[in-house]
Amino acid sequence: MRKATLEEVASAAGVSKMTASRALRGTTDVSPETRAKVLQAAKQLSYVANRLALSMSAQRTKLVAVVVPSMSNIVFPEVMAGISAGLEGSGMQAVFGISDYDVDKEREVIRDMLSWQPSAIIVTGLDQPEDTRRMLKDADIPVIQIMDLDGEPVDHCVGLSQGGAGEDMARALIAAGRRRFGYIGSALNRDTRAEKRRRGFERVLDQHGLRFAAKHIDPGSSSIVLGKRLTMEMVKASAGLDCIYYSNDDMAAGGLFACMELGVSVPDEILIAGFNGLELAHALPVKIATSESSRREIGEIAARLVREATAGEGRSSKTVAFKPQIFGLPTT
């Protein structure tokens, strides 16, 4: 079946081709009545706009580039769901790229996405190398960095202090009476936010004259399976631990299963603590402690900042901070 053309949409709406093009782009110099006629004609003809062609005069597409490090757990799909929901009704469409926690791959993904002339870009974290940061600055579009506050943003920023989250969890666990801590994490050389949480946790231990009695850090990607294996190894090798802090909830869930298999009571003998506040953490057969990372809300606010900036509602940089809540600590 032949596709309808822009000329046919313009003819059906009784306007010029240029007016039809402007109406479909959503420019402000077309009256609401004319735009409604063009949209109705496009709907009747099942017209699919060529967004790249429609955006040529503005030199920008209606795309919003989004770069996240992973799709292997629910964390970033929830962020992306928030972004998509926040952009709904704006005429803008999010397109996603995955960096796999690799700074070189992230730079190339950002470069490729910027070549499509997006209206804005949303990037995870604040720890990009200087050449990537310069590329983002030179793009001359709104840049929204998400999930972290510990660093210097290029433009807008939405997230939480990762180091502060580690500090808060350490204080809560010490207040719960724990003194002999283990740490289990993965890929901390690439997952800079998890490393910031570990360092924050360790700062508070040091303030109380404590330290990690055992550490197991694996170069692989985080998973329940990896968390279980590392916990089995740690508990067998390190007697007397009363708490293990994990880089995230996936790893912590694996830790719980390891303790159950070894006959170690959680949280009576060993208190297990993770990060993210995943639904998984609330569905486990035994409670673990975790910090809520407000993933969907961060995505929604990032999208709102995109809408405000692209609508000309000021270009001054904004920072929106979240304070993670801690759940699952045993009550005394």
XYZ file of C-alpha atoms in Angstrom:
332
model
C 0.000 0.000 0.000
C 1.317 3.462 -0.953
C 2.091 5.761 1.967
C 0.320 9.113 2.173
C 2.474 12.167 1.441
C 2.794 15.503 3.178
C 1.292 17.162 0.093
C -1.830 15.004 0.448
C -2.145 15.902 4.140
C -1.829 19.608 3.299
C -4.453 19.319 0.541
C -6.900 17.466 2.800
C -6.454 20.123 5.509
C -6.747 22.995 3.027
C -3.344 24.477 3.888
C 0.021 24.838 2.203
C 2.658 22.126 2.460
C 4.842 24.444 4.567
C 1.987 25.142 7.002
C 1.263 21.421 7.281
C 4.944 20.790 8.009
C 5.017 23.468 10.721
C 1.798 22.121 12.257
C 3.201 18.595 12.429
C 6.396 19.918 14.053
C 4.295 21.677 16.685
C 5.735 25.139 16.073
C 4.026 28.056 17.823
C 3.372 30.092 14.668
C 0.474 27.824 13.618
C -2.941 28.444 15.170
C -4.491 25.673 17.292
C -7.391 25.432 14.814
C -5.065 24.932 11.819
C -2.935 22.435 13.691
C -6.039 20.455 14.660
C -7.144 20.305 10.982
C -3.688 19.105 9.888
C -3.513 16.463 12.610
C -7.002 15.240 11.734
C -6.071 14.984 8.054
C -2.886 13.113 8.947
C -4.890 10.692 11.087
C -7.469 10.056 8.346
C -4.749 9.397 5.773
C -2.653 7.267 8.213
C 0.219 9.634 7.491
C 3.543 8.855 9.222
C 5.782 11.898 9.434
C 9.467 11.791 8.551
C 10.709 13.362 11.760
C 14.188 13.965 10.397
C 12.834 15.827 7.396
C 10.327 17.804 9.464
C 13.064 18.968 11.826
C 15.534 20.175 9.193
C 14.555 23.833 9.442
C 14.872 23.800 13.233
C 18.125 21.781 13.064
C 16.789 19.623 15.914
C 14.784 16.429 15.996
C 12.100 15.657 18.555
C 14.335 12.931 19.954
C 15.624 12.881 23.525
C 18.807 10.830 23.792
C 19.121 8.718 26.950
C 22.314 6.868 27.900
C 22.194 4.244 30.665
C 24.869 1.745 31.726
C 22.884 -1.477 31.863
C 19.655 -3.344 31.172
C 20.595 -6.441 33.175
C 18.410 -5.611 36.178
C 15.266 -3.607 36.855
C 17.012 -0.404 37.978
C 17.470 1.308 34.633
C 14.308 0.010 32.957
C 12.455 1.755 35.799
C 14.409 4.965 35.134
C 13.540 4.704 31.436
C 9.874 4.076 32.248
C 9.881 7.306 34.242
C 11.480 9.229 31.375
C 8.978 7.861 28.853
C 6.058 8.707 31.136
C 7.429 12.197 31.748
C 7.751 12.910 28.021
C 4.246 11.669 27.196
C 2.226 14.314 25.384
C 5.268 16.476 24.620
C 5.749 15.265 21.038
C 9.263 14.164 22.030
C 10.434 10.570 21.916
C 13.160 9.014 24.071
C 15.785 6.880 22.337
C 18.063 4.766 24.490
C 21.696 3.711 24.311
C 23.569 1.273 26.572
C 27.170 1.886 27.696
C 27.783 -1.365 29.639
C 29.633 0.668 32.300
C 32.386 1.309 29.740
C 33.552 4.945 29.475
C 34.875 4.484 25.930
C 31.644 2.889 24.758
C 29.669 5.593 26.551
C 31.594 8.302 24.676
C 30.855 6.663 21.326
C 27.173 6.133 22.181
C 26.888 9.813 23.138
C 28.691 10.866 19.948
C 26.367 8.764 17.785
C 23.256 10.052 19.538
C 24.325 13.688 19.240
C 24.761 13.166 15.485
C 20.964 12.729 15.288
C 20.526 16.294 16.568
C 18.386 15.471 19.631
C 16.499 18.161 21.520
C 18.197 17.108 24.776
C 20.322 14.341 26.254
C 19.988 12.457 29.546
C 23.163 10.741 30.754
C 23.712 8.504 33.785
C 26.241 9.700 36.350
C 28.710 12.561 36.705
C 32.023 10.782 36.159
C 32.502 11.050 32.411
C 36.073 11.761 31.194
C 36.863 15.338 30.231
C 36.592 14.725 26.483
C 33.067 13.326 26.922
C 32.092 16.242 29.183
C 33.406 18.703 26.599
C 31.359 16.993 23.886
C 28.228 17.328 26.032
C 28.932 21.005 26.712
C 29.605 21.761 23.049
C 26.334 20.099 21.964
C 24.482 23.276 23.018
C 21.380 21.381 24.132
C 19.986 20.672 27.612
C 22.080 17.999 29.355
C 20.492 16.199 32.314
C 22.734 13.920 34.358
C 20.923 11.450 36.601
C 21.366 9.122 39.599
C 24.310 10.924 41.235
C 25.037 14.242 42.968
C 28.670 13.618 43.922
C 30.483 15.616 41.271
C 30.207 18.632 38.976
C 27.282 18.475 36.518
C 27.595 19.737 32.962
C 24.133 21.309 33.172
C 21.103 19.910 35.020
C 21.336 17.113 37.590
C 18.766 14.792 39.218
C 19.729 12.147 41.724
C 21.113 11.374 45.142
C 24.445 11.507 46.897
C 25.822 8.012 46.421
C 28.506 8.559 49.028
C 25.867 9.942 51.383
C 23.738 6.834 50.859
C 26.649 4.647 51.945
C 27.270 6.852 54.970
C 23.606 6.759 56.024
C 23.452 2.978 55.778
C 26.629 2.575 57.840
C 25.259 4.834 60.577
C 21.967 2.915 60.620
C 23.698 -0.467 60.864
C 26.023 0.709 63.630
C 22.991 2.108 65.483
C 21.432 -1.356 65.105
C 24.367 -2.771 67.076
C 26.464 -4.251 64.271
C 30.242 -4.061 64.623
C 31.901 -6.709 62.444
C 31.250 -5.878 58.814
C 31.918 -7.558 55.511
C 31.605 -5.961 52.059
C 30.637 -7.705 48.814
C 30.557 -5.894 45.473
C 31.137 -6.259 41.765
C 32.788 -4.286 38.974
C 33.585 -1.305 41.217
C 36.220 -0.122 38.733
C 33.350 0.495 36.298
C 30.339 1.089 38.554
C 31.539 4.382 40.054
C 28.301 4.956 41.964
C 28.619 1.660 43.845
C 32.230 2.533 44.625
C 31.142 5.912 46.025
C 28.664 4.124 48.302
C 31.397 1.749 49.492
C 33.745 4.643 50.256
C 30.993 6.534 52.097
C 30.228 3.459 54.187
C 33.917 3.017 54.973
C 34.268 6.669 56.047
C 31.643 6.166 58.749
C 33.238 2.897 59.890
C 36.522 4.756 60.263
C 34.843 7.491 62.311
C 33.700 4.795 64.746
C 37.060 3.033 64.903
C 35.788 0.166 62.749
C 36.776 -1.367 59.413
C 35.632 -4.061 57.037
C 36.674 -7.399 58.502
C 36.369 -8.967 55.036
C 35.960 -7.705 51.459
C 35.120 -9.651 48.317
C 35.003 -7.580 45.111
C 34.511 -9.428 41.832
C 35.156 -7.931 38.365
C 31.997 -9.514 36.935
C 28.548 -8.007 36.548
C 26.299 -7.984 39.596
C 23.762 -10.784 39.913
C 21.974 -12.897 42.496
C 24.177 -15.848 41.518
C 27.385 -13.866 42.025
C 26.154 -12.477 45.339
C 25.398 -15.986 46.568
C 28.789 -17.371 45.536
C 30.783 -14.545 47.116
C 28.755 -14.750 50.319
C 29.307 -18.503 50.608
C 33.046 -17.895 50.302
C 33.074 -15.011 52.786
C 30.980 -16.633 55.505
C 33.040 -19.828 55.363
C 36.337 -17.895 55.546
C 35.465 -15.104 58.015
C 34.069 -16.159 61.365
C 32.136 -13.713 63.521
C 30.685 -11.392 60.862
C 27.437 -9.793 62.018
C 26.671 -7.680 58.924
C 27.465 -7.723 55.189
C 27.001 -4.626 53.024
C 26.460 -5.299 49.303
C 26.851 -3.085 46.258
C 23.153 -3.550 45.387
C 20.008 -5.546 46.127
C 20.690 -8.230 43.502
C 23.931 -9.146 45.226
C 22.289 -8.887 48.659
C 19.484 -11.245 47.624
C 22.114 -13.787 46.604
C 23.718 -13.253 50.006
C 20.454 -14.092 51.749
C 20.108 -17.339 49.792
C 23.691 -18.263 50.695
C 23.019 -17.690 54.401
C 19.840 -19.756 54.219
C 21.744 -22.610 52.577
C 24.507 -22.405 55.206
C 22.012 -22.335 58.074
C 22.995 -18.778 59.099
C 20.100 -16.839 60.616
C 19.307 -13.488 58.970
C 19.219 -10.927 60.508
C 19.952 -12.420 63.947
C 23.424 -13.718 63.123
C 24.204 -11.694 60.000
C 22.309 -8.585 58.925
C 22.289 -8.196 55.122
C 22.122 -4.729 53.548
C 21.894 -3.711 49.889
C 20.949 -0.676 47.815
C 18.136 0.356 45.449
C 14.972 -0.672 47.297
C 13.980 -3.095 44.544
C 10.620 -4.826 44.738
C 12.675 -8.002 44.973
C 14.045 -6.887 48.342
C 10.518 -6.596 49.751
C 9.483 -10.011 48.362
C 12.313 -12.098 49.818
C 11.437 -14.744 52.426
C 13.516 -12.805 55.010
C 13.859 -9.037 55.166
C 17.096 -7.384 54.137
C 18.022 -3.743 54.737
C 18.083 -1.531 51.648
C 18.090 2.120 50.546
C 15.376 3.371 48.180
C 16.916 4.995 45.086
C 13.719 6.616 43.646
C 14.504 5.406 40.137
C 11.211 6.085 38.371
C 10.819 9.491 40.039
C 14.320 10.493 38.924
C 13.386 9.574 35.346
C 10.141 11.560 35.515
C 11.891 14.674 36.839
C 14.644 14.391 34.220
C 11.924 14.370 31.559
C 10.252 17.391 33.168
C 13.541 19.316 33.028
C 13.849 18.398 29.348
C 10.356 19.737 28.677
C 10.994 22.957 30.579
C 14.351 23.622 28.933
C 13.180 22.856 25.387
C 10.074 25.021 25.885
C 12.297 28.003 26.654
C 11.376 28.138 30.335
C 14.845 29.264 31.347
C 18.219 27.647 30.706
C 19.687 28.111 34.180
C 21.022 24.829 35.507
C 18.930 23.005 38.088
C 19.765 20.294 40.610
C 17.055 18.093 42.118
C 18.199 16.040 45.103
C 16.655 12.892 46.586
C 17.327 11.554 50.087
C 17.182 7.731 50.117
C 15.040 6.110 52.774
C 16.320 2.980 54.515
C 13.998 -0.009 54.872
C 14.228 -3.464 56.403
C 16.302 -2.798 59.530
C 15.400 -5.123 62.379
C 13.328 -3.522 65.125
C 14.434 -3.797 68.707
